[in-house]
Coordinates of N, CA and C in Angstrom, one line a residue:
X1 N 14.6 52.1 -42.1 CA 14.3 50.8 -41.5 C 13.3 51.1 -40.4
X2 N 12.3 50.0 -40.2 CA 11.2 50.4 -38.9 C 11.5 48.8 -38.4
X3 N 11.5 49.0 -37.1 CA 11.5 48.1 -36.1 C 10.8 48.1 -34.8
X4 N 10.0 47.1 -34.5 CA 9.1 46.8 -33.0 C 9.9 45.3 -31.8
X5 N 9.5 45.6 -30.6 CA 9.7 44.6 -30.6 C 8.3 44.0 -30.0
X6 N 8.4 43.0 -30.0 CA 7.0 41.9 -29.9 C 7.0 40.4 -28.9
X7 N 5.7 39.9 -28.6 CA 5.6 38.6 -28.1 C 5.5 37.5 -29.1
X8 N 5.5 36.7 -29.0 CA 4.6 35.6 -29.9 C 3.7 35.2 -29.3
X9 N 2.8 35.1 -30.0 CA 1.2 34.9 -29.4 C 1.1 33.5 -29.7
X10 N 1.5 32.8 -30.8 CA 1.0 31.5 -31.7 C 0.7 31.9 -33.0
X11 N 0.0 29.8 -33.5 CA -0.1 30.4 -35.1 C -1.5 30.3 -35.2
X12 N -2.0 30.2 -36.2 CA -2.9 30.4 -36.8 C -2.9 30.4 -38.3
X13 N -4.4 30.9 -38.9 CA -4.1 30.6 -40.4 C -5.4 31.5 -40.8
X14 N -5.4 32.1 -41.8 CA -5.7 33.2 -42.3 C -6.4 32.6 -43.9
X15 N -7.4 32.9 -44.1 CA -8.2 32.6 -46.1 C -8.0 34.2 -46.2
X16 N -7.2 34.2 -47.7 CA -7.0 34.8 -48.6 C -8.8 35.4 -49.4
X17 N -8.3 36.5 -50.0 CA -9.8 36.7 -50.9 C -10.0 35.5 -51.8
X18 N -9.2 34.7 -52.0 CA -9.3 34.0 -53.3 C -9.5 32.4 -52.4
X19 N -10.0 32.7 -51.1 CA -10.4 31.2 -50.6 C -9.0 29.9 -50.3
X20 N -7.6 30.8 -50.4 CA -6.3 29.9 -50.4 C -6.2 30.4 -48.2
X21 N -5.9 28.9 -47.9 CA -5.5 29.2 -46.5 C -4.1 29.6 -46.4
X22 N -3.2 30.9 -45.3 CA -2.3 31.2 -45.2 C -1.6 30.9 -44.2
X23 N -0.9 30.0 -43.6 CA -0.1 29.4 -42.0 C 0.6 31.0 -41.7
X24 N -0.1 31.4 -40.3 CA 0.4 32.6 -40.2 C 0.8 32.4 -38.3
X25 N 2.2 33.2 -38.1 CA 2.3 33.6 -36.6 C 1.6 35.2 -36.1
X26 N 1.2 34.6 -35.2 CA 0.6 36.3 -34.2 C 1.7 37.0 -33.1
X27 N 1.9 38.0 -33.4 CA 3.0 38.7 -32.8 C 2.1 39.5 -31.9
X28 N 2.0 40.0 -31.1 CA 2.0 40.8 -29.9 C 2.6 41.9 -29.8
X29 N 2.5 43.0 -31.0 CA 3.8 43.9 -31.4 C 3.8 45.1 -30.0
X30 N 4.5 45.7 -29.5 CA 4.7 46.7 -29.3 C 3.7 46.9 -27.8
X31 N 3.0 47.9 -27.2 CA 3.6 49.4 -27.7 C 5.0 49.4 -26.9
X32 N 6.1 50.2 -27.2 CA 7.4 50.6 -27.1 C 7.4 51.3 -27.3
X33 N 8.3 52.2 -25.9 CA 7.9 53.4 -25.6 C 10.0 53.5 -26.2
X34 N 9.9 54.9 -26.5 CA 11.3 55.2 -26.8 C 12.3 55.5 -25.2
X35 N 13.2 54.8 -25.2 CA 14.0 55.1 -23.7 C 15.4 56.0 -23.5
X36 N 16.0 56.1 -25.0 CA 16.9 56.5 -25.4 C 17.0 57.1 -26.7
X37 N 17.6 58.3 -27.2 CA 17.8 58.6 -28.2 C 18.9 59.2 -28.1
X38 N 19.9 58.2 -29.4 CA 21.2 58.7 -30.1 C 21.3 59.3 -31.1
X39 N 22.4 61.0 -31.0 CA 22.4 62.3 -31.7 C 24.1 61.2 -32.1
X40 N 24.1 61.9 -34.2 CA 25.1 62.2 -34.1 C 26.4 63.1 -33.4
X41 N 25.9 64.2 -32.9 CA 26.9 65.1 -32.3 C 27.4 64.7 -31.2
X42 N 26.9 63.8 -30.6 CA 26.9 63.4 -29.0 C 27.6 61.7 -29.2
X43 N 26.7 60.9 -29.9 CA 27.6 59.5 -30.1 C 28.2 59.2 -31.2
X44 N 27.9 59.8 -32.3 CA 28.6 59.8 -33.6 C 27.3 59.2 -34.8
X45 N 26.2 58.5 -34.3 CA 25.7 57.8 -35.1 C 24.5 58.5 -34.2
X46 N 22.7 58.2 -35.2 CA 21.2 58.6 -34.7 C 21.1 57.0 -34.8
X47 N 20.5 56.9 -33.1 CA 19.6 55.3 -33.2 C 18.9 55.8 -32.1
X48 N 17.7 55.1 -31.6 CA 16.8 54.8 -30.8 C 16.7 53.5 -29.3
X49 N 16.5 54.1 -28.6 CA 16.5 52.5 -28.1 C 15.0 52.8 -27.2
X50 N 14.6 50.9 -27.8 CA 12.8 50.8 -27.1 C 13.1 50.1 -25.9
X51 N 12.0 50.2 -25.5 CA 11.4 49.5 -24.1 C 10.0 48.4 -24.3
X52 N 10.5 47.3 -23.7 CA 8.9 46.8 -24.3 C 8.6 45.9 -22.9
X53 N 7.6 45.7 -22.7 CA 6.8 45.2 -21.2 C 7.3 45.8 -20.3
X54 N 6.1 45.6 -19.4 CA 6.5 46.7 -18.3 C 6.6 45.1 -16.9
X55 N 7.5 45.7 -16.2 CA 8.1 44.8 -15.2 C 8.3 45.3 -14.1
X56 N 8.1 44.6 -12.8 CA 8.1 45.3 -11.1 C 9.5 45.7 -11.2
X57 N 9.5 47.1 -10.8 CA 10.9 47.6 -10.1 C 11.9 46.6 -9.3
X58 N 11.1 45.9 -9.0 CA 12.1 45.3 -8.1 C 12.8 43.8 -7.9
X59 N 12.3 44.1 -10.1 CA 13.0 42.7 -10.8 C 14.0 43.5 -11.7
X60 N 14.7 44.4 -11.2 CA 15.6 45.4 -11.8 C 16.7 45.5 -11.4
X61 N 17.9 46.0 -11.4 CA 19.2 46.5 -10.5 C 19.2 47.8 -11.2
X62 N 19.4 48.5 -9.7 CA 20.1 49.9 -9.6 C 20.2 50.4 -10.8
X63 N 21.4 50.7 -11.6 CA 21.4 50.6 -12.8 C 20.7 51.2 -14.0
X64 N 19.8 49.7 -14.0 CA 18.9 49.8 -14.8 C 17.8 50.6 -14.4
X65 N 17.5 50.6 -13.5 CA 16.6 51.9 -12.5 C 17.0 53.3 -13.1
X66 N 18.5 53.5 -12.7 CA 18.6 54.9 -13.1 C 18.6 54.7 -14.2
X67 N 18.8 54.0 -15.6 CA 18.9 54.6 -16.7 C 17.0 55.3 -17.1
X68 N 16.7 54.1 -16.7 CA 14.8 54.4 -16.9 C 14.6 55.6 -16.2
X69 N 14.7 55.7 -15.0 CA 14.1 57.2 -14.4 C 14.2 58.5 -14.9
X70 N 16.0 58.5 -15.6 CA 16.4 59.3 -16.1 C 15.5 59.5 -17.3
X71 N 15.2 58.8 -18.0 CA 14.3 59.2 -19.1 C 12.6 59.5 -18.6
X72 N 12.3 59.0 -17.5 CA 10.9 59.1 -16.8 C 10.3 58.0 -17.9
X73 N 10.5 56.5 -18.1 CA 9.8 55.9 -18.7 C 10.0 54.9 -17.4
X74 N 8.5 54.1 -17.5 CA 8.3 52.7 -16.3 C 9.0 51.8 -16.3
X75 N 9.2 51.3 -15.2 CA 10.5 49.9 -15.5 C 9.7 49.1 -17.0
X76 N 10.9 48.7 -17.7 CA 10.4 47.6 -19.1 C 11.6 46.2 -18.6
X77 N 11.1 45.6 -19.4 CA 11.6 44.4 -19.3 C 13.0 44.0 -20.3
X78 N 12.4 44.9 -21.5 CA 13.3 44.1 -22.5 C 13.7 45.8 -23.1
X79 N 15.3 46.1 -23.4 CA 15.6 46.9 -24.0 C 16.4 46.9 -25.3
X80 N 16.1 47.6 -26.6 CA 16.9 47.0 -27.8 C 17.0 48.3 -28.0
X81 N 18.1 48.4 -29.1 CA 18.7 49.7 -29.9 C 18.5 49.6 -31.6
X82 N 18.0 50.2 -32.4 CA 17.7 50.5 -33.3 C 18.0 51.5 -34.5
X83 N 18.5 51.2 -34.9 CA 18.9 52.8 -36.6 C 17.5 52.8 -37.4
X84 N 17.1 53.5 -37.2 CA 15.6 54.1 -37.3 C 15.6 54.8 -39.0
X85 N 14.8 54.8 -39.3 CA 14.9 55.8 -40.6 C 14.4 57.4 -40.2
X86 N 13.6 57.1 -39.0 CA 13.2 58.4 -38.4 C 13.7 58.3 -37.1
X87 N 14.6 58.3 -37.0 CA 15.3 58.5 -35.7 C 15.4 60.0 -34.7
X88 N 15.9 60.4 -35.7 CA 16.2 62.0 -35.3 C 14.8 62.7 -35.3
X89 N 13.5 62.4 -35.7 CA 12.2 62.6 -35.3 C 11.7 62.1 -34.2
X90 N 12.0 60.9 -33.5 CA 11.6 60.8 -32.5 C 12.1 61.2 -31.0
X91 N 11.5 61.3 -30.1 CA 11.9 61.9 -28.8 C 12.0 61.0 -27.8
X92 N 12.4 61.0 -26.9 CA 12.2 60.1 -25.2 C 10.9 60.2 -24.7
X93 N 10.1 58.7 -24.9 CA 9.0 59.1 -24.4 C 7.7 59.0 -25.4
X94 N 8.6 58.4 -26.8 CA 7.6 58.7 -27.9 C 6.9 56.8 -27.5
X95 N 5.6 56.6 -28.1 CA 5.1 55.5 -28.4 C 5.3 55.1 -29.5
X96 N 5.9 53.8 -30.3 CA 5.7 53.0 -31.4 C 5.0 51.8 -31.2
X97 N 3.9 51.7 -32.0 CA 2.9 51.0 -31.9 C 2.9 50.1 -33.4
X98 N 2.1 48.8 -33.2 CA 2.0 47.9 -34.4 C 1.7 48.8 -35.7
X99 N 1.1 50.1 -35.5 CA 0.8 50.2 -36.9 C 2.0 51.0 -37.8
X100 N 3.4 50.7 -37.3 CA 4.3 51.3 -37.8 C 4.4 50.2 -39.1
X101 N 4.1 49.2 -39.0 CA 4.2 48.2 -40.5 C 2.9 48.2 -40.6
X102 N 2.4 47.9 -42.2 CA 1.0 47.8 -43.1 C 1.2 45.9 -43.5
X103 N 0.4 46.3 -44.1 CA 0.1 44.7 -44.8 C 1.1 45.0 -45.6
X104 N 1.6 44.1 -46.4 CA 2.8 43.8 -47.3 C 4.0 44.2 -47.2
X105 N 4.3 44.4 -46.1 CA 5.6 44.6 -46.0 C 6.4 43.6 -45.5
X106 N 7.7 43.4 -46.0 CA 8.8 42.4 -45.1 C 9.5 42.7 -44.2
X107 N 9.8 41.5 -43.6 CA 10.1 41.7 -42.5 C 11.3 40.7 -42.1
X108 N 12.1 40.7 -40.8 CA 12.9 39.6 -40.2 C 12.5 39.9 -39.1
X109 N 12.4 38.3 -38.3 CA 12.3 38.4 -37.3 C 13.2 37.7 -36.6
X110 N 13.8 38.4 -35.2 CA 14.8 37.3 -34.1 C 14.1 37.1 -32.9
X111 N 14.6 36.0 -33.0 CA 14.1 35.3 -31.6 C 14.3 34.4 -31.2
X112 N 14.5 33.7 -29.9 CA 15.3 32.6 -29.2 C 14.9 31.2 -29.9
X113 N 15.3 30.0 -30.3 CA 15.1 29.0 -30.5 C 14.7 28.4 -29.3
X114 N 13.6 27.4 -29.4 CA 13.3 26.5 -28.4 C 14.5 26.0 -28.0
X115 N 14.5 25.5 -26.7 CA 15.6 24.7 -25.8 C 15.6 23.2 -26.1
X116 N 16.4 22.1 -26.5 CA 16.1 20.7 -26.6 C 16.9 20.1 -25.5
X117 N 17.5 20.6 -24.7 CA 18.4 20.1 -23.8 C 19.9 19.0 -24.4
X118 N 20.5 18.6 -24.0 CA 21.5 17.4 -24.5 C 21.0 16.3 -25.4
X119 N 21.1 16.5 -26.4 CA 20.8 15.8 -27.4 C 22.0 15.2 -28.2
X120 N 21.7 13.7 -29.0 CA 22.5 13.1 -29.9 C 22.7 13.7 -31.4
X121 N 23.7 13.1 -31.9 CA 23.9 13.5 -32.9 C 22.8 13.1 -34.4
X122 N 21.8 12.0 -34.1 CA 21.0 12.0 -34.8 C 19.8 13.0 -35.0
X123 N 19.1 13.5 -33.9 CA 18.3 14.5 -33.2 C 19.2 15.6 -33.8
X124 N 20.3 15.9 -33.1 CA 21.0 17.4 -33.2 C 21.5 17.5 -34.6
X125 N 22.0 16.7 -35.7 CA 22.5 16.8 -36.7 C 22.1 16.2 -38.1
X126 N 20.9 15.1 -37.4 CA 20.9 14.5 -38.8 C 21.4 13.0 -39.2
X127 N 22.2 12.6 -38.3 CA 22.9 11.9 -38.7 C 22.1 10.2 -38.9
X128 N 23.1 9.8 -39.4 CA 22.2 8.2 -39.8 C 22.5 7.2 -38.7
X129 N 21.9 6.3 -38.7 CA 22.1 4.8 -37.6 C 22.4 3.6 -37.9
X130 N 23.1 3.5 -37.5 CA 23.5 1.8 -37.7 C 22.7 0.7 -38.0
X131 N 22.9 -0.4 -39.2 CA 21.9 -1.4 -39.1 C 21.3 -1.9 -38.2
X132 N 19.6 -1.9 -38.1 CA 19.2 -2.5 -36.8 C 19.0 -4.0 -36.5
X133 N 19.7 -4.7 -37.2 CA 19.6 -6.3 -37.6 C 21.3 -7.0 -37.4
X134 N 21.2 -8.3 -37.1 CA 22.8 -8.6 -36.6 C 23.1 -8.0 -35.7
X135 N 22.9 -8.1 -34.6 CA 23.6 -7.6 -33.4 C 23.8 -6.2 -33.6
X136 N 23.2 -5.4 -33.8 CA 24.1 -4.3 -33.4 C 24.1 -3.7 -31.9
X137 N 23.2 -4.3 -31.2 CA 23.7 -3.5 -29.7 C 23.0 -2.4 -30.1
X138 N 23.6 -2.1 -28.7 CA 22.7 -0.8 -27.8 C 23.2 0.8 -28.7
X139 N 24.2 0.4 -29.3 CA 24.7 1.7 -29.8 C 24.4 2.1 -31.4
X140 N 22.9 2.3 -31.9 CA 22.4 1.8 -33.4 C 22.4 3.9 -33.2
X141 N 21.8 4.5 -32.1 CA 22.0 6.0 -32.7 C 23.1 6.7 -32.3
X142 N 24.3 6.1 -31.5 CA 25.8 6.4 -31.3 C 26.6 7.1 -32.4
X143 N 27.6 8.2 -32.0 CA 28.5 8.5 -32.9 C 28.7 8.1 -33.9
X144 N 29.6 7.0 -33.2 CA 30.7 5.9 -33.8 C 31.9 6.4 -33.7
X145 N 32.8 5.9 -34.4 CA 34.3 6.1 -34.3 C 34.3 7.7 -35.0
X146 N 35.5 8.3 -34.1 CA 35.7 9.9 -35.1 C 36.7 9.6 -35.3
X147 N 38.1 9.5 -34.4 CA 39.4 9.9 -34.8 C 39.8 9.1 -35.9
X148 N 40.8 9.9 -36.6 CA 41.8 9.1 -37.6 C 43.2 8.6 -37.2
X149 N 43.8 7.9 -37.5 CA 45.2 7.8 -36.9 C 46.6 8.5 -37.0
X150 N 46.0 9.3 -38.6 CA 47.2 10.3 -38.6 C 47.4 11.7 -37.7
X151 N 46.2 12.4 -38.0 CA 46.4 13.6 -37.1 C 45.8 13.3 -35.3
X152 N 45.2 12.2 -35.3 CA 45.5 11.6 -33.7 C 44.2 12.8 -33.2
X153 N 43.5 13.0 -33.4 CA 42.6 14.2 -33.0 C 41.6 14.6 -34.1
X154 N 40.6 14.8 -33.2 CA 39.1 15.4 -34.1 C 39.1 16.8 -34.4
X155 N 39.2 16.7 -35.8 CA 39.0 18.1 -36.5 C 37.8 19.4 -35.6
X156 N 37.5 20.6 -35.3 CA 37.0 21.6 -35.4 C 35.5 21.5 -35.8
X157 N 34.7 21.0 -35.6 CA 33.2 21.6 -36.4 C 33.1 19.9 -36.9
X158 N 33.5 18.8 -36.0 CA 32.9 18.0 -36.2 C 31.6 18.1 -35.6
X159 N 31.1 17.2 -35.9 CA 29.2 16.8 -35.6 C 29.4 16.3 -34.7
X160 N 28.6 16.5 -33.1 CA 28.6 15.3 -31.8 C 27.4 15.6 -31.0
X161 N 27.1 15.2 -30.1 CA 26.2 15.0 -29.2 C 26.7 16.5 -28.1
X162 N 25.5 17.0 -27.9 CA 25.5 18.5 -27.3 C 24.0 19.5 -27.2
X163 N 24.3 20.3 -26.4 CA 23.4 20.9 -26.3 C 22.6 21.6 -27.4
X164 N 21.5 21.7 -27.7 CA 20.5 22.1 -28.8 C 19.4 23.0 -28.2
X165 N 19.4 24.2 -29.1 CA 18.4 24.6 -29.2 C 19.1 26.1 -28.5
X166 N 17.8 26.8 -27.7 CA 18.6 28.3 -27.2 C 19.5 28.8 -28.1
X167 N 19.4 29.3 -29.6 CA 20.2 29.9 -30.2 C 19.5 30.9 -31.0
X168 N 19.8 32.3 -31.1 CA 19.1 33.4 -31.8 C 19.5 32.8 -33.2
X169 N 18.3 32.7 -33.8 CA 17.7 32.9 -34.5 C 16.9 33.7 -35.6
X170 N 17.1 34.4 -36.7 CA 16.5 35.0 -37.6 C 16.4 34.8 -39.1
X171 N 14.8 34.7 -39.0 CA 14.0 34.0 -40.6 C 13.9 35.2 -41.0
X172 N 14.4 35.7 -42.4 CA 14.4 36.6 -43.1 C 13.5 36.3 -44.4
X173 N 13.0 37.4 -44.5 CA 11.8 37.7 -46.3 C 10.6 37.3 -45.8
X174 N 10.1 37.5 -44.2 CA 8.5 37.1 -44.1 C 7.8 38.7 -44.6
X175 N 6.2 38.0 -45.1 CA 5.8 39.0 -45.3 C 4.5 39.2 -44.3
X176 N 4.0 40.7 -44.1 CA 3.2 40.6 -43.3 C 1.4 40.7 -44.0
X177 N 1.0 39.8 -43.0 CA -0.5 39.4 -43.6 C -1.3 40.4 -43.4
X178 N -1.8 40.6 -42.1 CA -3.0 41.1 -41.5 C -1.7 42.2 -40.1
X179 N -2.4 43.8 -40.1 CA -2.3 44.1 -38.5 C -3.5 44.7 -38.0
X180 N -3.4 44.8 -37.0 CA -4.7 44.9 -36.0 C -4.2 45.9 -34.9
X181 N -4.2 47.2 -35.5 CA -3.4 48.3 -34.4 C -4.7 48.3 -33.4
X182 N -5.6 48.4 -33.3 CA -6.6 48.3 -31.9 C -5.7 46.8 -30.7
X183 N -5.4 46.0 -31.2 CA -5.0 45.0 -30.1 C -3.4 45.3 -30.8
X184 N -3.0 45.5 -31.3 CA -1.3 45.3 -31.5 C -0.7 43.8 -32.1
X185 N -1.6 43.7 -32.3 CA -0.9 42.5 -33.3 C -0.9 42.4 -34.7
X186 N 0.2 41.4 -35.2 CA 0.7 41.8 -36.3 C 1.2 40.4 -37.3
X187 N 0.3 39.6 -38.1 CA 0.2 38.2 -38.5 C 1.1 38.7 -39.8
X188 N 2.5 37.2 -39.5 CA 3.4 37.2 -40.3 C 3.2 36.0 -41.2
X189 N 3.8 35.6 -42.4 CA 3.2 34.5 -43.2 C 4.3 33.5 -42.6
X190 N 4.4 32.1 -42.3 CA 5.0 31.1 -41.9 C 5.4 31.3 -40.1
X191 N 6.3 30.5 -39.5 CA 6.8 30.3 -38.5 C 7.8 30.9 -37.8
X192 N 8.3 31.5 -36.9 CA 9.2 32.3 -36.3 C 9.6 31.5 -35.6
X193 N 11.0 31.6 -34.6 CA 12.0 31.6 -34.0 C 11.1 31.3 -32.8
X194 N 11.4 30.5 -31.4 CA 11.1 30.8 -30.1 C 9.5 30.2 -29.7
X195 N 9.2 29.5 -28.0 CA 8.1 29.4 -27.6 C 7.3 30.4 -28.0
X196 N 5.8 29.9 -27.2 CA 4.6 31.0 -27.0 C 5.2 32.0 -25.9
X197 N 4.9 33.3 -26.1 CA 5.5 34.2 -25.0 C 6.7 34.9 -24.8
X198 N 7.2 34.5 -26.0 CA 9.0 34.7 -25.8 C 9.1 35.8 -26.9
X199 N 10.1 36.2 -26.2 CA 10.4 37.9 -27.2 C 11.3 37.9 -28.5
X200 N 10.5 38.7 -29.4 CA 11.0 38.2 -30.8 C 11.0 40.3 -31.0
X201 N 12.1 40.5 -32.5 CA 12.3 41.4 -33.0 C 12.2 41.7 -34.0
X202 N 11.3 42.7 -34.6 CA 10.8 42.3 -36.0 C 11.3 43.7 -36.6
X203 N 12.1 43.3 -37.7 CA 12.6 44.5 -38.4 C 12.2 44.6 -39.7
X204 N 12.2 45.8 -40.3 CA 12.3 46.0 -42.0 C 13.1 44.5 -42.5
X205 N 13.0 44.1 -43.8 CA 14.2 42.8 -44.2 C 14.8 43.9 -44.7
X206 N 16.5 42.7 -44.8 CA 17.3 43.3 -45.7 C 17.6 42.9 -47.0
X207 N 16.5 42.1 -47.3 CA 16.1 41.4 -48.8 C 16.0 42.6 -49.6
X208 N 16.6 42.5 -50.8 CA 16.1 43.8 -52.4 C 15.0 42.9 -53.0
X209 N 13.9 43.5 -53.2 CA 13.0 43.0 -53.4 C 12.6 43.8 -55.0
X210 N 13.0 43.3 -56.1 CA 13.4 44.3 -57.3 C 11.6 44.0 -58.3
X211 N 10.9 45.0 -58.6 CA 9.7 44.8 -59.9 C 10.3 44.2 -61.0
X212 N 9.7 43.6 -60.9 CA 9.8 42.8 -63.1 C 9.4 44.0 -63.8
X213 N 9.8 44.0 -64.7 CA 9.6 44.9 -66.2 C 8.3 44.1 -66.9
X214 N 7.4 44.7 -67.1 CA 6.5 43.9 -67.8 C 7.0 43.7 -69.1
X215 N 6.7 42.8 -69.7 CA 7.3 41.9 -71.0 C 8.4 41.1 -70.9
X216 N 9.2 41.3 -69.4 CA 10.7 40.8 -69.6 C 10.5 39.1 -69.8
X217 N 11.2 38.5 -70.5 CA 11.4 37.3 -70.7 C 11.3 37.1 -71.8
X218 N 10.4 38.1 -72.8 CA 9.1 37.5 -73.9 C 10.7 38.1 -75.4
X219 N 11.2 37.0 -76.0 CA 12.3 37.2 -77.2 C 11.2 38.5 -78.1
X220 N 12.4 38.7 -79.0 CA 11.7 39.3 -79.6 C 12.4 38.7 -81.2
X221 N 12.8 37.7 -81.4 CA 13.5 36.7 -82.0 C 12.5 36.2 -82.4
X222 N 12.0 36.7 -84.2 CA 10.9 36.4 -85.1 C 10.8 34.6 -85.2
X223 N 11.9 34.0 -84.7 CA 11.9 32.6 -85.5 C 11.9 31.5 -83.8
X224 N 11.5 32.6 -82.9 CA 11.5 31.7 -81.5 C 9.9 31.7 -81.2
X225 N 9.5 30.7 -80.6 CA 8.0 30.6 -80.1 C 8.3 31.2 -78.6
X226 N 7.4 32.7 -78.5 CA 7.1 32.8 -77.0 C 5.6 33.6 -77.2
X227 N 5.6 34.3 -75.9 CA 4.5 34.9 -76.0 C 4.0 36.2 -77.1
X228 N 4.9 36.3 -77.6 CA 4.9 37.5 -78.7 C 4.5 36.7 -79.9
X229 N 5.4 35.6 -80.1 CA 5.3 34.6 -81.6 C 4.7 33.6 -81.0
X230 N 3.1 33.0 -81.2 CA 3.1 31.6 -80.3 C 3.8 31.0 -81.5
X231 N 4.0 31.2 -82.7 CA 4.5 30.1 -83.6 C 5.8 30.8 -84.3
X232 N 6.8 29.8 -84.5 CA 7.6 30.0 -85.4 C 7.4 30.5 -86.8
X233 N 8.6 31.1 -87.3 CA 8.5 31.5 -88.4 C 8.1 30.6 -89.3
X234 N 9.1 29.2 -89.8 CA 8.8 28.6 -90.3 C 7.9 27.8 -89.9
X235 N 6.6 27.5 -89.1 CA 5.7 27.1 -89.3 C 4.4 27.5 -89.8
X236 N 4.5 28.9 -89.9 CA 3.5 29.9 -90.1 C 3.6 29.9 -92.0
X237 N 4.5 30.1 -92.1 CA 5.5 30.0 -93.8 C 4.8 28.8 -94.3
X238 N 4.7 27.1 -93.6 CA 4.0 26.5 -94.2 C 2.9 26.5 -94.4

């Protein structure tokens, strides 16, 4: 698995050789410096942990101070842990930069969902509204009634009016377009998780992404029309 972590820059849009436009996000990948490295012998499992933006010491606690000095890397802002495929290759101190992914590779990314504040249940769920004709009053995008009278209480995972948005987030099977290891950026195809500026985590996907067999589909069933037979048997016969 290879993993960075990144900004979001915005979107944008990208032409294909073939003149087709592509809706693409700009990521802000990296560089991440390594701050930690986990030995089986020592934790049980090899992972990595990055560092990404660099931030005043003295938006830090103690702490988090000593863990960084201890490695001699600059205060960072944002720290994540990783199972690496080259884990045990890398050291305290190493750089990983955008160009750890190429063009066509997949990807997931996480990242915080926009904030919508207290919102209704139409907004937050979908839900439908009351006829706007005949009196309905002030309450056309309201609830409405939930309880029943037998169990006297609202079921678990009903739908209601509540806070929205601020939830991690991850769109799985993006592929990546274009990277640009001189600036660090790294154009994924569609939309990601989170404002401009907000920190997203882009990993290998965990999609199986399997080759077709060339020919598969095509019968081989003398009396079926496919690409092998454009014509049936018995039409050929007449």
């Amino acid at each position: 698995m290879k993993a960075i972590i990144g900004k979001k820059v915005g979107m944008s849009q990208i032409f294909d050789a073939n003149g087709k436009v592509i809706p693409v996000t700009v990521i802000e990948a990296g560089p991440c410096v390594v701050v930690q490295k986990k030995t089986v012998e020592k934790e049980g499992y090899a992972s990595v942990q990055l560092g990404y933006e660099d931030v005043p010491e003295r938006k830090l606690t103690k702490p988090e101070m000593g863990h960084l000095n201890k490695a001699g890397v600059a205060p960072k802002k944002y720290l994540r842990e990783f199972d690496l495929d080259n884990a045990a290759e890398l050291n305290v101190g190493d750089i990983i930069k955008a160009d750890t992914f190429k063009e066509g590779d997949f990807v997931d990314v996480t990242g915080t969902s926009k904030g919508h504040g207290y919102q209704g249940v139409v907004k937050r769920h979908g839900a439908g509204r009351t006829p706007m004709s005949h009196g309905g009053g002030p309450v056309h995008r309201h609830a409405g009634s939930m309880g029943v009278i037998d169990p006297a209480r609202i079921f678990k995972g009903k739908i209601g009016a509540g806070q929205m948005g601020c939830d991690q987030v991850t769109i799985q099977n993006l592929d990546i377009v274009k990277v640009d290891p001189e600036l660090n950026l790294i154009a994924v195809r569609g939309a990601i998780p989170g404002h401009k500026g907000s920190m997203v985590v882009i990993k290998s996907t965990v999609k199986t992404h399997r080759v077709k067999n060339a020919g598969a589909g095509i019968s081989n069933n003398p009396q079926k029309a496919s690409g092998r037979n454009p014509q049936k048997a018995s039409a050929r016969n007449k």
